[in-house]
Short mmCIF file of C-alpha atoms in Angstrom, two decimals:
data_model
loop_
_atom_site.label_atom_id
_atom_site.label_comp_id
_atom_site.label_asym_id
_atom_site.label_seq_id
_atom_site.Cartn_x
_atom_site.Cartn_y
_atom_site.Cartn_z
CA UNK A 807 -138.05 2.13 -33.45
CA UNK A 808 -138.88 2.47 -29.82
CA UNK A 809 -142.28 3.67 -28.64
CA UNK A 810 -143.21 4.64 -24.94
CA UNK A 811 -145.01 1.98 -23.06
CA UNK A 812 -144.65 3.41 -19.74
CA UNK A 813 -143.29 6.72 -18.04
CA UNK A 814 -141.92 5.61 -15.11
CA UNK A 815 -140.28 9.13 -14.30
CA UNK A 816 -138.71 11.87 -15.98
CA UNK A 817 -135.16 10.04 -16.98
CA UNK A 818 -136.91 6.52 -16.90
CA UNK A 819 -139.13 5.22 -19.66
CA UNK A 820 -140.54 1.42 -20.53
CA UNK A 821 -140.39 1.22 -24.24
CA UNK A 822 -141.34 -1.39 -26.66
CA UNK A 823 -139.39 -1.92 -29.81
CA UNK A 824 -142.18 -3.13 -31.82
CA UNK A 825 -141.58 -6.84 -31.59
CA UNK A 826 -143.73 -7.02 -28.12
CA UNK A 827 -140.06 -6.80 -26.89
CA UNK A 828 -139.83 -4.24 -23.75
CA UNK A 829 -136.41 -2.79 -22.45
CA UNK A 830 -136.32 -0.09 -19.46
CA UNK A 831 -134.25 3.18 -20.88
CA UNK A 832 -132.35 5.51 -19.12
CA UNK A 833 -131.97 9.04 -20.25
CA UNK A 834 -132.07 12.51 -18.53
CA UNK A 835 -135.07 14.35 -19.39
CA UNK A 836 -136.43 11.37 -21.92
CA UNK A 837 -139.93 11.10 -20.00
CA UNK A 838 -140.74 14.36 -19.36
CA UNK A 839 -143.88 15.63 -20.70
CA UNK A 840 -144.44 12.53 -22.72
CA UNK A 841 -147.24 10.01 -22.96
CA UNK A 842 -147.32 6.00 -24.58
CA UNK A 843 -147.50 5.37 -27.61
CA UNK A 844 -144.61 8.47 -28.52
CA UNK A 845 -141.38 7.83 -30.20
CA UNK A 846 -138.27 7.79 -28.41
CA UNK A 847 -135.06 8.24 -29.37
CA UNK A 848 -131.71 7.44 -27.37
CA UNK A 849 -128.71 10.45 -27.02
CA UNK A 850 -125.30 10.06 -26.47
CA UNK A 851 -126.05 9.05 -22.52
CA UNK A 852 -129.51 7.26 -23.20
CA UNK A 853 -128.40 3.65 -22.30
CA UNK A 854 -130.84 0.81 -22.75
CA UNK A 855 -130.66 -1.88 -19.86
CA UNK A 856 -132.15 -4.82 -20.23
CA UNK A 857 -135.24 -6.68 -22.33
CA UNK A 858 -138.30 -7.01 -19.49
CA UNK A 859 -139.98 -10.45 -20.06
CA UNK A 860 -140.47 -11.43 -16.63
CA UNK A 861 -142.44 -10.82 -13.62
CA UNK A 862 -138.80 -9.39 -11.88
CA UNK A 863 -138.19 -6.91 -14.92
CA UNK A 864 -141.97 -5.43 -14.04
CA UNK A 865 -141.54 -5.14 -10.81
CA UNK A 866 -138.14 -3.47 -11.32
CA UNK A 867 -139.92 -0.96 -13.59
CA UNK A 868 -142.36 -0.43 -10.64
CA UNK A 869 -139.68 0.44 -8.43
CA UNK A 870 -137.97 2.76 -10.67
CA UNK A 871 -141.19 4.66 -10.76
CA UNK A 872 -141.00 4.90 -6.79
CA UNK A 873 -137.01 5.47 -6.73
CA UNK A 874 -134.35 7.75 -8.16
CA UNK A 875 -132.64 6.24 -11.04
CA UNK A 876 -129.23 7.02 -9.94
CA UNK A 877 -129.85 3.84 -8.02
CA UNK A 878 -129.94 1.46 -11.06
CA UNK A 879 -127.17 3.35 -12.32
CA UNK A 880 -125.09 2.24 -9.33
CA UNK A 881 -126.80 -1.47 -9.74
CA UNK A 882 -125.25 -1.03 -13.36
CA UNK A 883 -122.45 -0.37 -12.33
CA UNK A 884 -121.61 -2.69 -9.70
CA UNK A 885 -122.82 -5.62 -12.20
CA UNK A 886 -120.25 -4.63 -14.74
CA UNK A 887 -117.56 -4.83 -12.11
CA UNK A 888 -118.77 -7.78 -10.89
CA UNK A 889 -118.74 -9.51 -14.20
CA UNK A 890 -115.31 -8.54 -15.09
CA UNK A 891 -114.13 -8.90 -11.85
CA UNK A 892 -115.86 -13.24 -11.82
CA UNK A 893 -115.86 -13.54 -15.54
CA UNK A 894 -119.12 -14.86 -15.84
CA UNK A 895 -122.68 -13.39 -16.75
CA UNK A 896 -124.79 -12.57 -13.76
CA UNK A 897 -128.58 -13.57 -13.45
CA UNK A 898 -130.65 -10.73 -14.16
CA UNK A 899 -132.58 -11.19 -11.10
CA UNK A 900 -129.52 -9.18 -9.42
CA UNK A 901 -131.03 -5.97 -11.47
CA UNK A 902 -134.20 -5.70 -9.02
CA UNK A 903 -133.08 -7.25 -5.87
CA UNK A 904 -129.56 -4.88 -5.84
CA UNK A 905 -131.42 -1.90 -7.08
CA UNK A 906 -134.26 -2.53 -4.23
CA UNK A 907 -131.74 -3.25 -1.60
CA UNK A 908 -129.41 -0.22 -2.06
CA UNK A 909 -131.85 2.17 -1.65
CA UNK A 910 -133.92 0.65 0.77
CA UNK A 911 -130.32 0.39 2.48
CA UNK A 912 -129.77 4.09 2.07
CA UNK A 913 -132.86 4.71 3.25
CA UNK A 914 -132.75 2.82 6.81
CA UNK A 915 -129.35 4.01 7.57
CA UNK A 916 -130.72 7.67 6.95
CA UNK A 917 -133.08 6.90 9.72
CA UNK A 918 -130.49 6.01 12.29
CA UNK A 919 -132.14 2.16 11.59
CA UNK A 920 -129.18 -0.45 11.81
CA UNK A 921 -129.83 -3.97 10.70
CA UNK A 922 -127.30 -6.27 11.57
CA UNK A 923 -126.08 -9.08 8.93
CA UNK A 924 -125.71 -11.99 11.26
CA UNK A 925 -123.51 -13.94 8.79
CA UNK A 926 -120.98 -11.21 8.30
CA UNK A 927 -117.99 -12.83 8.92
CA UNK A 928 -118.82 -16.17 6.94
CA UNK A 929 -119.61 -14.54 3.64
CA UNK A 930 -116.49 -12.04 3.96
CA UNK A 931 -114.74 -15.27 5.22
CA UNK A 932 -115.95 -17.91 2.78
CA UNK A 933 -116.46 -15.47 -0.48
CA UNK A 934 -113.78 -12.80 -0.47
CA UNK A 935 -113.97 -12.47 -4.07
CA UNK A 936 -117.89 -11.49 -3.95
CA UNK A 937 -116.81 -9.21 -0.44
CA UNK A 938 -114.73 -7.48 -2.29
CA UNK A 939 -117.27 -6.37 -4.91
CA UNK A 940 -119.08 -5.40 -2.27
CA UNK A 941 -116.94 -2.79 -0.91
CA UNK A 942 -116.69 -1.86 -4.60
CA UNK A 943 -120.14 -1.12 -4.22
CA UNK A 944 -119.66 1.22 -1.23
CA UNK A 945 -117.24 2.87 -3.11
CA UNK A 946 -119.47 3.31 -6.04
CA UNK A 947 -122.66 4.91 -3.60
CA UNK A 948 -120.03 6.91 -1.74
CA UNK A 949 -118.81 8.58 -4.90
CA UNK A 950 -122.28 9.10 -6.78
CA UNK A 951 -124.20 10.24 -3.20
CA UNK A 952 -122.16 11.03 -1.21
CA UNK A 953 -123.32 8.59 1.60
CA UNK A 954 -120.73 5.48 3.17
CA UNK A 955 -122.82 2.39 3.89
CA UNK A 956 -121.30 0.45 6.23
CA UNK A 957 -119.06 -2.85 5.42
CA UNK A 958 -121.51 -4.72 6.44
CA UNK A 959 -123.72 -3.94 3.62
CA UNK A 960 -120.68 -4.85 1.86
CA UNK A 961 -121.16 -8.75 2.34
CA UNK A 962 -125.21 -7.93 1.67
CA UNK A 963 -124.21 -6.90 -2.24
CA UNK A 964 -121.60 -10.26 -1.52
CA UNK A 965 -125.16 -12.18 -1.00
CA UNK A 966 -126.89 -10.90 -4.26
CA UNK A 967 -123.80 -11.27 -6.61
CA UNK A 968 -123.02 -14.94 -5.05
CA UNK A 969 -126.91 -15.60 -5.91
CA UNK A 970 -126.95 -14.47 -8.74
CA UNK A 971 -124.03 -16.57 -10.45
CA UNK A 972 -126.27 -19.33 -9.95
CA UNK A 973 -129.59 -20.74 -12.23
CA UNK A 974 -132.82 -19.39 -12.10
CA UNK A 975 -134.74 -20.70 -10.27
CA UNK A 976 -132.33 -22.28 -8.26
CA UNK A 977 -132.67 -22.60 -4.25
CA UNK A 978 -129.29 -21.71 -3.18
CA UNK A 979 -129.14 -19.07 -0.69
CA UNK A 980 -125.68 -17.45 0.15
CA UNK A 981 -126.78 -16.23 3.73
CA UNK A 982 -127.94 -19.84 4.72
CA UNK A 983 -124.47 -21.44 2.59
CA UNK A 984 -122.56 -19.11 4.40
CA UNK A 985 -123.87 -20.09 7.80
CA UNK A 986 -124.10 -24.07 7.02
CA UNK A 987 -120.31 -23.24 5.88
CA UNK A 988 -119.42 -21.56 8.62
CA UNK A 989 -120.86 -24.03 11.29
CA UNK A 990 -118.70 -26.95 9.42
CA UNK A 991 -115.71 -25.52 9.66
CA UNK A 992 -116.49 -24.67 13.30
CA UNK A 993 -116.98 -28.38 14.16
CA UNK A 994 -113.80 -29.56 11.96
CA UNK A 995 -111.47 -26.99 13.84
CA UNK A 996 -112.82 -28.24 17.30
CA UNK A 997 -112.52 -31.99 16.30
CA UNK A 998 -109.07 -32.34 14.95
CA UNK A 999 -107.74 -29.60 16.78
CA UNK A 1000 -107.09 -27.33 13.51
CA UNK A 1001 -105.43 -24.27 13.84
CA UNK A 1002 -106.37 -22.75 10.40
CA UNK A 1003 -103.73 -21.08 7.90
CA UNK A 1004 -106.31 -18.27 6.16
CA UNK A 1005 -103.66 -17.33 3.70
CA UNK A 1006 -102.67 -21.29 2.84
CA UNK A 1007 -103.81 -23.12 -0.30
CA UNK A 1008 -104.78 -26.01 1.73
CA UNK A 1009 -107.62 -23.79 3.74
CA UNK A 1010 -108.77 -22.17 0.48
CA UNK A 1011 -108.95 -25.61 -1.13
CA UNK A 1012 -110.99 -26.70 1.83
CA UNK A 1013 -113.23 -23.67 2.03
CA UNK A 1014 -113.89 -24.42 -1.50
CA UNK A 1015 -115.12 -27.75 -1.18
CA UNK A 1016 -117.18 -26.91 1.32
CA UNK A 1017 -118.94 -24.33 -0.80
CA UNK A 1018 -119.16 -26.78 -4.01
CA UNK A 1019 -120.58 -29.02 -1.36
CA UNK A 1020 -123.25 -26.09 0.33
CA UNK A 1021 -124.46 -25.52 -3.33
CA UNK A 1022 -125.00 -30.02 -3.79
CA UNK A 1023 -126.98 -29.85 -0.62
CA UNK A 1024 -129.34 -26.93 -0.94
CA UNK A 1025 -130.06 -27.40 -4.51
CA UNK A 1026 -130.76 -31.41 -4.28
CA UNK A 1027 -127.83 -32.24 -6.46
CA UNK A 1028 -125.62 -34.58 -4.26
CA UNK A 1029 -123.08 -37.07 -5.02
CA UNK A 1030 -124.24 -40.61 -5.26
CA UNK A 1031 -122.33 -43.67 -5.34
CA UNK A 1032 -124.01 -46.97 -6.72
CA UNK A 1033 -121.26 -49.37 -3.74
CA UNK A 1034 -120.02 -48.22 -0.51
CA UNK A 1035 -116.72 -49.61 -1.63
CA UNK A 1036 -114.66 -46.05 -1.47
CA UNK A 1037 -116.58 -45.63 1.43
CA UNK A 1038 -115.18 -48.94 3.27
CA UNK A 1039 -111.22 -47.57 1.98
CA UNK A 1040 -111.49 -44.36 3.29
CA UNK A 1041 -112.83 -45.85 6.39
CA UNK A 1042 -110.26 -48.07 6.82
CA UNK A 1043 -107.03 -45.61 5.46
CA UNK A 1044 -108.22 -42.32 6.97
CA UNK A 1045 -110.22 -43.38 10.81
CA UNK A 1046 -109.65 -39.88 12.16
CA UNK A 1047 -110.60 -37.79 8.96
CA UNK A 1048 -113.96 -40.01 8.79
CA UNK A 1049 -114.79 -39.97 12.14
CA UNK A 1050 -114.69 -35.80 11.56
CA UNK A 1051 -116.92 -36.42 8.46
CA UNK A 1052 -119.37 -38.55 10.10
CA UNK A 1053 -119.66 -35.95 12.81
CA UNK A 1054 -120.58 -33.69 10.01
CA UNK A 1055 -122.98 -35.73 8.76
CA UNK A 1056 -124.97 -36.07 12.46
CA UNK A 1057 -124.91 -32.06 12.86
CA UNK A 1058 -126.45 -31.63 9.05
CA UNK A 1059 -129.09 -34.35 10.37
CA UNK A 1060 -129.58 -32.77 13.65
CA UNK A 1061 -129.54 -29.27 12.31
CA UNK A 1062 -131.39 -29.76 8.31
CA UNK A 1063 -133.73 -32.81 9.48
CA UNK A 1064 -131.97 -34.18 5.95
CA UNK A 1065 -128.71 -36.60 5.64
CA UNK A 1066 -126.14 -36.65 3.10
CA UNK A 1067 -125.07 -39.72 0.91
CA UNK A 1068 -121.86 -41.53 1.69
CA UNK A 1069 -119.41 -40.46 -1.31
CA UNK A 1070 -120.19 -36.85 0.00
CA UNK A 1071 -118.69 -38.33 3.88
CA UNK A 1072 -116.05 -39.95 1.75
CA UNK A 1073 -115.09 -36.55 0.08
CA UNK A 1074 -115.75 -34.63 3.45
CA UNK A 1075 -113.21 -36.62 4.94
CA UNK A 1076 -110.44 -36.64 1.90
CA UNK A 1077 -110.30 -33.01 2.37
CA UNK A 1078 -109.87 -33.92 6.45
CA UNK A 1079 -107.59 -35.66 5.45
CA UNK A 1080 -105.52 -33.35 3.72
CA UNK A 1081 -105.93 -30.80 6.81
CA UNK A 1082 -104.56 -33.65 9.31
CA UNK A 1083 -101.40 -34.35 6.98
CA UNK A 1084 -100.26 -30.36 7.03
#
């Protein structure tokens, strides 16, 4: 049995279902002219969306009191395809920072207001899987309003749906990944004189490293050897590839005020490696 909590507008409703459970419900028409405390019952398009236990599932029902539904509809939406699409459950977090993001996106580019991503290429670049949800997504707002974001905003969604495949609570940050991504690759392709192949397993391997590697660094979780005695092989077997590694290592210094540990140099340069030999 589901009783009104909260009318947030006339299709949107906060409901409890007696268990001091609370879910958000979507339904044309199921708010108007009702007050807490009322019965509710879902029709064939009423859709339930999620159980709010957090301070992220209030605010979301504070913004769809300020917003037009359609807007979680899309979020919906997009998070199905993206789930299909990765094959893995998204953090619900995604529900209020999408939702919040589309509209306020909508919104600006209305007013002629044009906010540039600056890490545009790198998270097209680096996640093309997430990019391509993304201009899923502008397919999705075109269709239900009838309004074409640009692709830009494309690798924005790319940011929420590549955050929120990770824990909560975690402190990885796509934007900032893609960047710290980007600027590696940069300063590999300069130093051993690489002429990347985009379509090549070898560059995809590499790319992928380096974001297993972004996600070790911002979250605290690096690789830690208890010898140096890889270290000292790799050193010895692989000069060039290392000396590229190391170089990575001063630039995350320089540029994070924090180092890395040597097994990650020693698996920075294995992947060198494997760029120098093809």
């Amino acid at each position: 049995m589901l009783r009104i909590v909260k009318v947030l507008n006339s299709s949107v409703v906060l409901v409890s279902d007696g268990t001091q459970k609370e879910f958000i419900v979507l339904q044309k028409g199921i708010g108007y002219g009702r007050k807490p405390g009322e019965q509710v019952e879902l029709s064939g398009d009423g859709r339930i969306y999620m159980m709010l236990s957090s301070t992220d599932h209030r605010q979301l029902a504070e913004l769809l009191s300020a917003i037009p539904p359609v807007y979680l509809e899309i979020t919906q939406e997009i998070v199905d395809y993206a789930e299909q699409t990765l094959s893995a459950k998204l953090n619900e977090h995604i529900y209020l920072a999408l939702t919040d993001h589309l509209y306020f996106a909508v919104e600006r580019q209305k007013q002629g207001l044009v906010i540039t991503n600056r890490v545009f290429w790198e998270l097209k670049t680096f996640y093309p899987t997430e990019y391509q949800i993304g201009l899923f997504a502008l397919d999705v707002l075109e269709k239900r309003l009838g309004f074409r974001l640009s692709d830009e905003e494309a690798a924005n969604v790319a940011f929420h749906v590549v955050n929120a495949q990770k824990d909560e609570g975690s402190q990885y940050d796509a934007m900032r990944a893609a960047k710290f991504i980007g600027n590696i690759v940069t300063l590999v392709t300069y130093t051993i004189n690489w002429n990347p192949d985009k379509e090549s397993i070898h560059y995809s391997r590499f790319i992928s490293h380096m974001q297993f590697f972004a996600e070790r660094f911002f979250t605290d979780r690096m690789l830690e050897a208890d010898d140096d005695f890889l270290y000292q092989q790799v050193e010895q077997g692989y000069p060039q590839a290392m000396s590229c590694a190391e170089k990575i290592r001063t630039f995350i210094v320089k540029e994070y005020d924090r180092g890395i540990t040597n097994e990650e140099v020693v698996y920075l340069a294995i992947h060198i490696q494997r760029l120098l030999t093809r």
